[in-house]
Amino acid sequence: MDLPPPPAGRRAVLDVWCELQCPDCRTAFADLQALRERYGDALDIQLRHFPLEKHKHALAAAQAYEEAYAQGRGWEYAEAVLAQAEELAVAGEPLLIDIARELGLDAEEFDTALIDGRHLLVVDSDQAEGKAIGVTGTPTYVIAGQRLDGGRSQDGLRARIESLTDELLA
């Protein structure tokens, strides 16, 4: 069923607390891609960081994402890292730099960013905000003031997000 486009100028924001070494986040990214295709610029999907302690390279991956974002390719980078989450568990930071290189990003700058920690404040801020609003796992979505926990189950979440987005854009 084709839906009419949202009214001009209307936008909704979907915050997604995510972790790039998380298998559930990889599954969620398919839904996020479908939401991007359906709503285009009317739905502003904000990737927020919530690295989990159980994933050794999640903090570095979050910082690397921020460098990819700074270089204009955050979404693509996140998808590429999530596609190799198992490899990241073994290969660690060198894989993050290899992925940057494969995407044509400045890999040297990634290496430097991971060493100097220039993006750590953004990651720490996201994680602190997530904890403050009750995020305990990933993925967790926040839209229209509602927190939806995708770490327990993705079932029905996309439909719920679409319903809330439609309400915001109406």
Coordinates of N, CA and C in Angstrom, one line a residue, residues 77-164:
Y77 N 28.8 3.2 7.3 CA 29.8 2.6 8.2 C 29.2 1.7 9.2
A78 N 28.1 2.2 9.9 CA 27.4 1.4 10.9 C 26.9 0.1 10.3
E79 N 26.3 0.1 9.1 CA 25.9 -1.1 8.4 C 27.0 -2.0 8.2
A80 N 28.1 -1.5 7.7 CA 29.3 -2.4 7.4 C 29.9 -3.0 8.7
V81 N 29.9 -2.3 9.8 CA 30.4 -2.8 11.0 C 29.5 -3.9 11.6
L82 N 28.2 -3.6 11.6 CA 27.2 -4.5 12.1 C 27.2 -5.8 11.3
A83 N 27.5 -5.7 10.0 CA 27.5 -6.9 9.1 C 28.7 -7.8 9.5
Q84 N 29.7 -7.3 10.2 CA 30.9 -8.0 10.6 C 31.0 -8.1 12.2
A85 N 29.9 -8.0 12.9 CA 30.0 -8.0 14.3 C 30.8 -9.1 14.9
E86 N 30.6 -10.3 14.4 CA 31.3 -11.5 14.9 C 32.8 -11.3 14.7
E87 N 33.2 -10.9 13.5 CA 34.6 -10.7 13.2 C 35.2 -9.6 14.1
L88 N 34.4 -8.6 14.4 CA 34.9 -7.5 15.3 C 35.2 -8.0 16.6
A89 N 34.5 -9.0 17.1 CA 34.8 -9.6 18.4 C 36.2 -10.2 18.5
V90 N 36.6 -10.7 17.3 CA 37.9 -11.3 17.3 C 39.0 -10.4 16.8
A91 N 38.8 -9.6 15.7 CA 39.8 -8.7 15.1 C 40.0 -7.4 15.8
G92 N 39.0 -6.9 16.5 CA 39.1 -5.6 17.2 C 39.3 -4.4 16.3
E93 N 39.9 -3.4 16.9 CA 40.1 -2.1 16.2 C 40.7 -2.2 14.8
P94 N 41.6 -3.0 14.5 CA 42.1 -3.1 13.1 C 41.0 -3.3 12.1
L95 N 40.0 -4.1 12.5 CA 38.9 -4.3 11.5 C 38.1 -3.0 11.3
L96 N 37.9 -2.2 12.4 CA 37.2 -0.9 12.2 C 37.9 0.0 11.2
I97 N 39.3 0.0 11.2 CA 40.0 0.8 10.3 C 40.0 0.2 8.9
D98 N 40.0 -1.1 8.8 CA 39.9 -1.8 7.5 C 38.5 -1.5 6.8
I99 N 37.5 -1.5 7.6 CA 36.1 -1.2 7.1 C 36.1 0.3 6.6
A100 N 36.7 1.2 7.3 CA 36.8 2.6 6.9 C 37.5 2.7 5.5
R101 N 38.6 2.0 5.4 CA 39.4 1.9 4.2 C 38.6 1.4 3.0
E102 N 37.9 0.3 3.3 CA 37.0 -0.3 2.2 C 35.9 0.6 1.7
L103 N 35.5 1.5 2.6 CA 34.4 2.4 2.2 C 35.0 3.7 1.6
G104 N 36.3 3.8 1.5 CA 36.9 4.9 0.9 C 37.1 6.1 1.9
L105 N 37.0 5.8 3.2 CA 37.2 6.9 4.2 C 38.7 7.0 4.5
D106 N 39.0 8.1 5.2 CA 40.4 8.4 5.6 C 40.7 7.5 6.8
A107 N 41.3 6.3 6.5 CA 41.6 5.3 7.5 C 42.6 5.9 8.5
E108 N 43.6 6.7 8.0 CA 44.6 7.2 8.9 C 43.9 8.1 10.0
E109 N 42.9 8.8 9.6 CA 42.1 9.7 10.5 C 41.4 8.8 11.5
F110 N 40.9 7.7 11.1 CA 40.2 6.8 12.0 C 41.2 6.3 13.1
D111 N 42.3 5.9 12.6 CA 43.4 5.4 13.6 C 43.7 6.5 14.6
T112 N 43.9 7.7 14.1 CA 44.2 8.9 15.0 C 43.0 9.1 15.9
A113 N 41.8 9.1 15.4 CA 40.6 9.4 16.3 C 40.5 8.3 17.4
L114 N 40.8 7.1 17.1 CA 40.7 6.0 18.1 C 41.8 6.2 19.2
I115 N 42.9 6.7 18.8 CA 44.0 7.0 19.7 C 43.8 8.2 20.6
D116 N 43.4 9.3 19.9 CA 43.2 10.5 20.7 C 41.9 10.7 21.4
G117 N 40.9 9.8 21.1 CA 39.6 9.8 21.8 C 38.8 11.0 21.5
R118 N 38.9 11.7 20.4 CA 38.2 12.9 20.1 C 36.7 12.8 20.1
H119 N 36.2 11.6 19.9 CA 34.8 11.4 19.8 C 34.2 10.7 21.1
L120 N 35.1 10.5 22.1 CA 34.7 9.9 23.3 C 33.6 10.6 24.1
L121 N 33.6 12.0 24.1 CA 32.6 12.8 24.8 C 31.2 12.5 24.2
V122 N 31.1 12.4 22.9 CA 29.8 12.2 22.3 C 29.3 10.8 22.7
V123 N 30.1 9.8 22.7 CA 29.7 8.5 23.1 C 29.3 8.4 24.5
D124 N 30.1 9.0 25.4 CA 29.8 9.0 26.8 C 28.5 9.8 27.1
S125 N 28.3 10.9 26.4 CA 27.1 11.7 26.6 C 25.9 10.9 26.2
D126 N 25.9 10.2 25.0 CA 24.8 9.4 24.6 C 24.5 8.3 25.7
Q127 N 25.6 7.6 26.1 CA 25.4 6.5 27.1 C 24.8 7.1 28.4
A128 N 25.3 8.2 28.8 CA 24.7 8.8 30.1 C 23.2 9.2 29.9
E129 N 22.9 9.8 28.8 CA 21.5 10.1 28.5 C 20.7 8.9 28.4
G130 N 21.2 7.8 27.8 CA 20.4 6.6 27.7 C 20.2 6.0 29.1
K131 N 21.2 6.0 29.9 CA 21.0 5.5 31.3 C 19.9 6.3 32.0
A132 N 20.0 7.6 31.8 CA 19.1 8.5 32.5 C 17.6 8.3 32.2
I133 N 17.4 7.8 30.9 CA 16.0 7.6 30.5 C 15.6 6.1 30.6
G134 N 16.5 5.3 31.2 CA 16.1 3.9 31.4 C 16.6 2.9 30.4
V135 N 17.5 3.3 29.5 CA 18.0 2.3 28.5 C 18.9 1.3 29.3
T136 N 18.6 0.1 29.0 CA 19.4 -1.0 29.7 C 20.1 -1.9 28.7
G137 N 19.6 -1.9 27.4 CA 20.2 -2.7 26.4 C 19.9 -2.2 25.0
T138 N 20.4 -2.9 24.0 CA 20.3 -2.3 22.7 C 19.6 -3.4 21.8
P139 N 18.9 -2.9 20.8 CA 18.5 -1.6 20.5 C 17.4 -1.1 21.3
T140 N 17.4 0.2 21.6 CA 16.3 0.8 22.3 C 15.9 2.1 21.5
Y141 N 14.6 2.2 21.3 CA 14.1 3.3 20.4 C 13.4 4.3 21.3
V142 N 13.5 5.6 21.0 CA 12.7 6.6 21.6 C 12.1 7.5 20.5
I143 N 10.7 7.5 20.5 CA 10.0 8.4 19.6 C 8.7 8.9 20.2
A144 N 8.4 10.1 20.0 CA 7.2 10.7 20.6 C 7.2 10.5 22.1
G145 N 8.3 10.6 22.7 CA 8.4 10.5 24.2 C 8.2 9.1 24.7
Q146 N 8.1 8.1 23.8 CA 8.0 6.7 24.2 C 9.2 5.9 24.0
R147 N 9.6 5.1 25.0 CA 10.8 4.2 24.9 C 10.3 2.8 24.5
L148 N 10.9 2.3 23.5 CA 10.6 1.0 23.0 C 11.8 0.1 23.1
D149 N 11.7 -1.0 23.8 CA 12.9 -1.8 24.0 C 13.0 -2.9 23.0
G150 N 13.9 -2.8 22.0 CA 14.1 -3.8 21.0 C 15.1 -4.9 21.4
G151 N 15.7 -4.8 22.6 CA 16.7 -5.8 23.0 C 15.9 -7.1 23.5
R152 N 14.7 -6.9 23.9 CA 13.9 -8.1 24.3 C 13.3 -8.8 23.0
S153 N 12.8 -8.0 22.1 CA 12.2 -8.5 20.9 C 11.9 -7.4 19.9
Q154 N 12.2 -7.7 18.7 CA 12.0 -6.8 17.6 C 10.5 -6.9 17.1
D155 N 9.8 -8.0 17.5 CA 8.5 -8.2 17.0 C 7.5 -7.1 17.2
G156 N 7.0 -6.6 16.1 CA 6.0 -5.5 16.2 C 6.5 -4.1 16.4
L157 N 7.8 -4.0 16.6 CA 8.4 -2.7 16.9 C 8.3 -1.7 15.7
R158 N 8.6 -2.3 14.5 CA 8.6 -1.4 13.4 C 7.2 -0.9 13.1
A159 N 6.2 -1.7 13.3 CA 4.8 -1.3 13.1 C 4.5 -0.2 14.2
R160 N 5.0 -0.4 15.4 CA 4.7 0.6 16.5 C 5.4 1.9 16.1
I161 N 6.6 1.9 15.7 CA 7.4 3.1 15.3 C 6.7 3.8 14.1
E162 N 6.2 3.0 13.2 CA 5.5 3.6 12.0 C 4.2 4.3 12.5
S163 N 3.5 3.7 13.4 CA 2.2 4.3 13.9 C 2.5 5.6 14.6
L164 N 3.6 5.6 15.5 CA 3.9 6.8 16.2 C 4.4 7.9 15.2

